Each structure stands twice: as C-alpha cells, then as structure tokens.
PDB file of C-alpha atoms in Angstrom:
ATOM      1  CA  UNK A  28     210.750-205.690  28.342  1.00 92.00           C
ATOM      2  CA  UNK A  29     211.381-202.075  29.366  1.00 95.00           C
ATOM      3  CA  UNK A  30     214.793-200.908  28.376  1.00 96.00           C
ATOM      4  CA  UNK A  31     216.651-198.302  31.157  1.00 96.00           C
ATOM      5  CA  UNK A  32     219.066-196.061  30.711  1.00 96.00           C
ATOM      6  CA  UNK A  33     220.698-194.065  33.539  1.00 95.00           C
ATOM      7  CA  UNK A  34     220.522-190.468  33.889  1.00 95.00           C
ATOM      8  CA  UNK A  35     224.340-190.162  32.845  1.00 94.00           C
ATOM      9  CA  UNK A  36     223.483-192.043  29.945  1.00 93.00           C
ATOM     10  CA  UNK A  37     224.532-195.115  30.522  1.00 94.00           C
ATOM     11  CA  UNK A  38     222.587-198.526  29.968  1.00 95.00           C
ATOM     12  CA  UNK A  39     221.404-200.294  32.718  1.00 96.00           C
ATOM     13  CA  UNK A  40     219.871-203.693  32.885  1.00 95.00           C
ATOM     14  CA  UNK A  41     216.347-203.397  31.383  1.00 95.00           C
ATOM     15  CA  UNK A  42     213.211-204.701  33.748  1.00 94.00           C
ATOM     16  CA  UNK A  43     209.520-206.541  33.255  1.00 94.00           C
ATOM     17  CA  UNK A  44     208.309-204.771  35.751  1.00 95.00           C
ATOM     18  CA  UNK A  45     205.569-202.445  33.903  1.00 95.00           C
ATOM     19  CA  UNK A  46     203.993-200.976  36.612  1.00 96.00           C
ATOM     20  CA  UNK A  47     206.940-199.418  38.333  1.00 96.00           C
ATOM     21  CA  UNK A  48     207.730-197.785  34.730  1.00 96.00           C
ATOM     22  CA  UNK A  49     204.322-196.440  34.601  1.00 96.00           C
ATOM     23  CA  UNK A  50     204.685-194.505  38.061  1.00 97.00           C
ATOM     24  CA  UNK A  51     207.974-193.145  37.185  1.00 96.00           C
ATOM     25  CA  UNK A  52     206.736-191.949  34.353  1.00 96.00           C
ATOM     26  CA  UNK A  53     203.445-190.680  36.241  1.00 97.00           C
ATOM     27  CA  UNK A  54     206.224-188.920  38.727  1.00 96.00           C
ATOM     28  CA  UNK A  55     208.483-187.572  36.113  1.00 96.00           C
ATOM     29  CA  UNK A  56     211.492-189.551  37.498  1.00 97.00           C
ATOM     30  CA  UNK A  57     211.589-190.921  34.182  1.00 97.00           C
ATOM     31  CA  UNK A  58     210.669-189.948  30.560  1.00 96.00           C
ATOM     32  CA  UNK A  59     210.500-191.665  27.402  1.00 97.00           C
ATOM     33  CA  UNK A  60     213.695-191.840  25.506  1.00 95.00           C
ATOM     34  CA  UNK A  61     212.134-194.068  21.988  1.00 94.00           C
ATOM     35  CA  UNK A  62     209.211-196.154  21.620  1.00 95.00           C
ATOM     36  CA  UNK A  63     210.938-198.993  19.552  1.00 91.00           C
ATOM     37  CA  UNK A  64     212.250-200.896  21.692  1.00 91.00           C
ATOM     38  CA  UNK A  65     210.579-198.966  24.539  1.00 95.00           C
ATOM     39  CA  UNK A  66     213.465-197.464  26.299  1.00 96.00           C
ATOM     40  CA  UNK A  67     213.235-194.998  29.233  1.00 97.00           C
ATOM     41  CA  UNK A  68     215.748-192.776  31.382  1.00 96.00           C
ATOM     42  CA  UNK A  69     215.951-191.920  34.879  1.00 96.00           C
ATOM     43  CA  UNK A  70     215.894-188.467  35.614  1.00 96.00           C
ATOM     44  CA  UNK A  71     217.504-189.266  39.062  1.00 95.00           C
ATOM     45  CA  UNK A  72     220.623-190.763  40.319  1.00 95.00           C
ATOM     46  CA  UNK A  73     221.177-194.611  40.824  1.00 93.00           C
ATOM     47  CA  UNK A  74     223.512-197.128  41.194  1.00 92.00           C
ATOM     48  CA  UNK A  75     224.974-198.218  37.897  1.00 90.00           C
ATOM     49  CA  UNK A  76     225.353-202.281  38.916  1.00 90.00           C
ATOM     50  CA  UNK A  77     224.578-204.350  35.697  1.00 93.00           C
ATOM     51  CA  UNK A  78     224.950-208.152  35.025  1.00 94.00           C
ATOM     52  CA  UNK A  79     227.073-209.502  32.327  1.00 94.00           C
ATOM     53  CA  UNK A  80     224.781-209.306  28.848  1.00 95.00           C
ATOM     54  CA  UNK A  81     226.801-211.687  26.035  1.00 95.00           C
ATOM     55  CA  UNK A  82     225.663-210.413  22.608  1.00 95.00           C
ATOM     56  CA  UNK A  83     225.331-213.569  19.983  1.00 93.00           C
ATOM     57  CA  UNK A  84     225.283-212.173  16.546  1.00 92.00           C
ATOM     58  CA  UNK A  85     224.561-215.058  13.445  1.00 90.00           C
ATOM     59  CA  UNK A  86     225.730-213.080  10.270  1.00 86.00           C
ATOM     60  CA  UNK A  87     223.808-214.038   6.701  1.00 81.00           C
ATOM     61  CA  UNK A  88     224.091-212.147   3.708  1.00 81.00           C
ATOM     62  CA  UNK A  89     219.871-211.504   3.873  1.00 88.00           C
ATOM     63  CA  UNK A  90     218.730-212.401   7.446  1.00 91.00           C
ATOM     64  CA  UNK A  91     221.031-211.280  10.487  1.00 91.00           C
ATOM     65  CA  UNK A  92     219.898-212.846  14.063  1.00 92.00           C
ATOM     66  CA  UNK A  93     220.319-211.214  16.842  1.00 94.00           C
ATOM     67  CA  UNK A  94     219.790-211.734  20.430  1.00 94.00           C
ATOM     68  CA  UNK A  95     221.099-210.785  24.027  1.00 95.00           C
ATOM     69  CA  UNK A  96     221.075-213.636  27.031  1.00 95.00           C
ATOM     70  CA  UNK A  97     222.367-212.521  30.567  1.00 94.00           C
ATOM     71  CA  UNK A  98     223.034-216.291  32.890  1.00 93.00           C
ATOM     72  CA  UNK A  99     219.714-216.320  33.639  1.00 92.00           C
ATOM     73  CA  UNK A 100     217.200-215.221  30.615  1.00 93.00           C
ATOM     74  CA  UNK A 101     217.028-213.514  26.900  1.00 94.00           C
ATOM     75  CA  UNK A 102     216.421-209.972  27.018  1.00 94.00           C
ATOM     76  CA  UNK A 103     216.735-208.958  23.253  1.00 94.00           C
ATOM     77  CA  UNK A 104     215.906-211.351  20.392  1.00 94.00           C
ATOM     78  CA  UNK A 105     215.391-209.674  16.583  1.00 93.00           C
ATOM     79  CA  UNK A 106     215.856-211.140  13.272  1.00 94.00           C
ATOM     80  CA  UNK A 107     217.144-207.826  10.912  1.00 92.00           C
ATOM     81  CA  UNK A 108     216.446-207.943   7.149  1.00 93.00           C
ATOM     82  CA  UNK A 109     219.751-206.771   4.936  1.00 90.00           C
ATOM     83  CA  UNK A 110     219.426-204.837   1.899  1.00 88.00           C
ATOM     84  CA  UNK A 111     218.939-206.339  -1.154  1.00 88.00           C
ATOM     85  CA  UNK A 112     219.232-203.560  -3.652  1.00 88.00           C
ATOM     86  CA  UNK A 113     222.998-202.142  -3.410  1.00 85.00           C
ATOM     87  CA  UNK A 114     224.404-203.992  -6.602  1.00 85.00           C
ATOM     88  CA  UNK A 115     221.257-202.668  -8.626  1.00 91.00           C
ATOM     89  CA  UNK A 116     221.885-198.776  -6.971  1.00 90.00           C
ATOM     90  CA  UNK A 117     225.158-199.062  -8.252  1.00 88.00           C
ATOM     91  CA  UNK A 118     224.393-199.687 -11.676  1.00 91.00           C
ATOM     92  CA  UNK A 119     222.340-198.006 -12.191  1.00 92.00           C
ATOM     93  CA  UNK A 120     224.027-194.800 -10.892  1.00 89.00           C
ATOM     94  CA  UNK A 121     227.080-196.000 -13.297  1.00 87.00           C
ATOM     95  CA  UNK A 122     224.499-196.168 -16.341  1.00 88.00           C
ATOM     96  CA  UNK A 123     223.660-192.407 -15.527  1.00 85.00           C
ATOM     97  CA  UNK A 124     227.287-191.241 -15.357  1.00 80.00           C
ATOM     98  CA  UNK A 125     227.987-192.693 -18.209  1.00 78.00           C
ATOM     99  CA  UNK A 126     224.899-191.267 -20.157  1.00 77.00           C
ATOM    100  CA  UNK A 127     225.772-187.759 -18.883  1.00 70.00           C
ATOM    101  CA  UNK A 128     229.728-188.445 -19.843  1.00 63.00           C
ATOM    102  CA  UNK A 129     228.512-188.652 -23.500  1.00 63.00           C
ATOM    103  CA  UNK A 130     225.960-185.783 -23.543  1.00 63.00           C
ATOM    104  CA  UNK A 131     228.483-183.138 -22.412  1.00 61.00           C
ATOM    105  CA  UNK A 132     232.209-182.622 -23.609  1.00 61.00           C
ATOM    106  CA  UNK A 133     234.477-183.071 -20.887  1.00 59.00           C
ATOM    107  CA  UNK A 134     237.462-180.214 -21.332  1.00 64.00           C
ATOM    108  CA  UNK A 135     240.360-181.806 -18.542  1.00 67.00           C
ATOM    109  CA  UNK A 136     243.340-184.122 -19.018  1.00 71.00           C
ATOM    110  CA  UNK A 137     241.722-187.772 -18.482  1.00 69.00           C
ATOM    111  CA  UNK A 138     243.774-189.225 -15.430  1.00 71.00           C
ATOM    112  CA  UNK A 139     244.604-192.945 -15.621  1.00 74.00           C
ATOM    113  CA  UNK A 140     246.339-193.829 -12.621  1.00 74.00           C
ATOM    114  CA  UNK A 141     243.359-193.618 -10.043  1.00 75.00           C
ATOM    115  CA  UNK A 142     242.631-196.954 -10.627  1.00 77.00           C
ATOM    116  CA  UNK A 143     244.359-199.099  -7.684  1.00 81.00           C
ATOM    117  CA  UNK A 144     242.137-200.452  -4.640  1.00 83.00           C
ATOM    118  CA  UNK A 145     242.960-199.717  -1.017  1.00 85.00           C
ATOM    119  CA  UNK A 146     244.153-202.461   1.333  1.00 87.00           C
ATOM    120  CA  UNK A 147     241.304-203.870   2.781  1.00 87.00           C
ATOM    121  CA  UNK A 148     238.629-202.961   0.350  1.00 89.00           C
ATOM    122  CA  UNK A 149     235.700-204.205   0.170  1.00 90.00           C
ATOM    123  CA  UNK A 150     232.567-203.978  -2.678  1.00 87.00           C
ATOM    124  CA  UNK A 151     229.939-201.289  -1.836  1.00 85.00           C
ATOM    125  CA  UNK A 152     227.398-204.101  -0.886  1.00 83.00           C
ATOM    126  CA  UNK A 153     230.337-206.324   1.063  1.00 86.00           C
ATOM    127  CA  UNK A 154     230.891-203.194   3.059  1.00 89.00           C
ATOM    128  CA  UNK A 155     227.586-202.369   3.261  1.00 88.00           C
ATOM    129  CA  UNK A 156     226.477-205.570   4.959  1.00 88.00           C
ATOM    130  CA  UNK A 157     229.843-205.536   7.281  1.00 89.00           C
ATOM    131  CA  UNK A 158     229.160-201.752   8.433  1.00 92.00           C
ATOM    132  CA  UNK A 159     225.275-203.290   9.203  1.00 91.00           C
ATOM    133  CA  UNK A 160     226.902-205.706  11.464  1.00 90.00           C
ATOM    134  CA  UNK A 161     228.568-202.936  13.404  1.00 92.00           C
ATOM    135  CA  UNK A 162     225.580-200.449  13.546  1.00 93.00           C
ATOM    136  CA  UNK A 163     223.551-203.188  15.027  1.00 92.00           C
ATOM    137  CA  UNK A 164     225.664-203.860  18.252  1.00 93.00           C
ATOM    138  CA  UNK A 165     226.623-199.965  18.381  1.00 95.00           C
ATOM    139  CA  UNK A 166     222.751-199.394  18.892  1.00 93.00           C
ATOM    140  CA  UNK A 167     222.261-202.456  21.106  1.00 94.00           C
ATOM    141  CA  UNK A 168     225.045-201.296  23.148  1.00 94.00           C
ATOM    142  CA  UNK A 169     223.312-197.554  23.776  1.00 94.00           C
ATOM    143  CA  UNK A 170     220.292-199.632  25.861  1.00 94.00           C
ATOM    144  CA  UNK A 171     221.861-202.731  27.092  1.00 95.00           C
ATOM    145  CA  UNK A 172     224.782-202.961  29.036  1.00 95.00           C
ATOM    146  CA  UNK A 173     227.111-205.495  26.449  1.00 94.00           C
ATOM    147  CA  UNK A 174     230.121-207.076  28.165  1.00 94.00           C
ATOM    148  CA  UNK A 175     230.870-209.060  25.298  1.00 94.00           C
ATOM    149  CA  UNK A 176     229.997-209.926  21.688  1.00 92.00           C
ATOM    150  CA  UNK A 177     229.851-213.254  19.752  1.00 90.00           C
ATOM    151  CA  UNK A 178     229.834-213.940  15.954  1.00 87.00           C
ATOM    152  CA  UNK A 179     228.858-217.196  14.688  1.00 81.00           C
ATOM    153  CA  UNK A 180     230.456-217.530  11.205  1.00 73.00           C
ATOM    154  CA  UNK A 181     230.234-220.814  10.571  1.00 67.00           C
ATOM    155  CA  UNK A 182     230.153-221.578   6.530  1.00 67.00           C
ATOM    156  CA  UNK A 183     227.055-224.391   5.590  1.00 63.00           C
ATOM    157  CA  UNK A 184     228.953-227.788   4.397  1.00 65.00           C
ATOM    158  CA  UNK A 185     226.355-228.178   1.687  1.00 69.00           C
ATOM    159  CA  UNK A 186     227.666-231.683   0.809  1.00 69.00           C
ATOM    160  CA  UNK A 187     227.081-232.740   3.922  1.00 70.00           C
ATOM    161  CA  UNK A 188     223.132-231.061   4.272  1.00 72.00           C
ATOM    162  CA  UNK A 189     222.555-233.115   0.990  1.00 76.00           C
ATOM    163  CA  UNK A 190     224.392-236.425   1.903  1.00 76.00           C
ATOM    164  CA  UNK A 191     224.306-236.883   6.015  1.00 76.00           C
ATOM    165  CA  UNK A 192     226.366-239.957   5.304  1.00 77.00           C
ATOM    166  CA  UNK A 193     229.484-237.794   3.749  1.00 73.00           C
ATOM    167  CA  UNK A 194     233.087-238.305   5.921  1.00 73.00           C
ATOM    168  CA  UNK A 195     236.453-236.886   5.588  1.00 67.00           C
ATOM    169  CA  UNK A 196     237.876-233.954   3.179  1.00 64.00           C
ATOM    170  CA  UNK A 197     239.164-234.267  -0.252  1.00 61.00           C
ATOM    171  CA  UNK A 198     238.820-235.516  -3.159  1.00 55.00           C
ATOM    172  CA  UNK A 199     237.998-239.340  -2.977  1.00 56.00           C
ATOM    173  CA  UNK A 200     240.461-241.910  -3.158  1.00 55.00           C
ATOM    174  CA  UNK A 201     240.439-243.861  -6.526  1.00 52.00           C
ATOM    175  CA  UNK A 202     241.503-247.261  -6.994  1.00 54.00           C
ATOM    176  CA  UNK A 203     245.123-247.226  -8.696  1.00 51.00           C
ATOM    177  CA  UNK A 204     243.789-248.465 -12.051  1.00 51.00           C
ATOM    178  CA  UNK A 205     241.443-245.919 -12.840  1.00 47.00           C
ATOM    179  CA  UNK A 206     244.641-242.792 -12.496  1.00 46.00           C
TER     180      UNK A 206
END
C-alpha cells in the first residue's frame, strides 16, 4: 500500500497500484515524502475526492491495535508497543534529586503549599500512554484521509474468562440462614 498525499498537503486515499507510483516518481510528478509507511506527494494538482476511512483504535496499557477499514477493504493495520519504563524513569530521577538535595545546602525559604494536583491530572505514565493514543491518530491522520475515529474500551470480565458459566452482577444470594 502506497500512501498519497496531495500537493496542498492533504491526504488522499492511498493506492496498490505500484507501477503508476514508480512512473511518477520516474517523471518527477511525485517524490518521496517517508519510507515508513511509504508515503508519496504529488507535485501536481488533483482532485481531492476521498472515501470515508473509520479509524478503530483498541487501547491496552502494553499493546495498542490499530487499523483503518474504508466499506470496502483495510488499508492500515499496526499493532504499537507502549513504553514500559516511565514509573522506573521517574524514580529514579527522584532518587537523584534527592541525592543532590543532601550534597548541597539549599539557602531559600522551603515553600509548602505547591503541593495540590490540577483538575484532571493524570500520573506521568497515565498521561504518557493517553498522549500515545493521540499521537497515533494525529500521524495517521497526516496520510490517510480519517472521517472518523473509534475506541474500543471495553474492560475484560475476568470472572467470566475463568468461569464461562458465570450470570448476573453482585454478590450472590445466600440462603437466609447463613446471614
């Protein structure tokens, strides 16, 4: 799959056929824009008609799958690996503050009240993993022309993975002389 991009910029709807590429390219109507996915853009006008491209995104805290479907076919499928290490960064970087707070003096008023959490705030690693999320689609969206984005969050219902048979919610019912 060859991804195209207009020569205003714009994403059009990427093509299979290789050999066309190859002469614009021989021709300089085209030129190479990044290898990974292979993405090209026209260096002369066109039409900018695109099909609707739904974007499915399945969110996991190590794994994120992604993958882009038009009516017809799948044009983009990847499988991104998170980072791992964020929690670790941190703490470390904390151990080395506080090793340098106890090497030097420090000669200011400590402050005390700089200690409440934003609305909305998220851990480093949370946020990390959320902002991931984002970046992904933003860079989809700069080679294929997204109309509209879906998120599966769906949490796993471990009881039920372990014991198909499982039904209802709750607690179970007990018989009146056992409470």
């Amino acid at each position: 799959m060859v991804f195209v991009i207009s020569k205003d910029g714009k994403p059009l709807m990427p093509t299979k056929r290789h050999g066309k590429v190859r002469r614009l390219l021989k021709q300089g109507l085209a030129k190479v824009v990044k290898r990974e996915p292979f993405t090209i853009q026209l260096l002369y006008e066109t039409t900018n008609y695109t099909q609707p491209v739904t974007v499915g995104i399945d969110t996991g805290s190590k794994v994120v799958g992604v993958s882009a479907i038009t009516d017809k076919e799948e044009i983009f499928s990847a499988q991104i690996q998170l980072r791992q290490d964020i929690s670790k960064l941190l703490l470390e970087r904390r151990q080395h503050r506080r090793f340098r707070r106890y090497r030097k003096r420090r000669y200011r008023k400590p402050r005390f009240l700089n200690r409440r959490k934003e609305d909305g705030w998220l851990p480093p690693s949370l946020q990390w993993k959320v902002d991931a999320h984002v970046r992904i689609v933003n860079k989809l969206s700069k080679i294929i022309p997204i109309t509209k984005v879906v998120v599966e969050v769906a949490p796993f219902d471990i009881q039920k993975v372990l014991n198909p048979g499982i039904e209802g919610k709750g607690l179970p019912k007990w018989p009146a002389e056992r409470i």
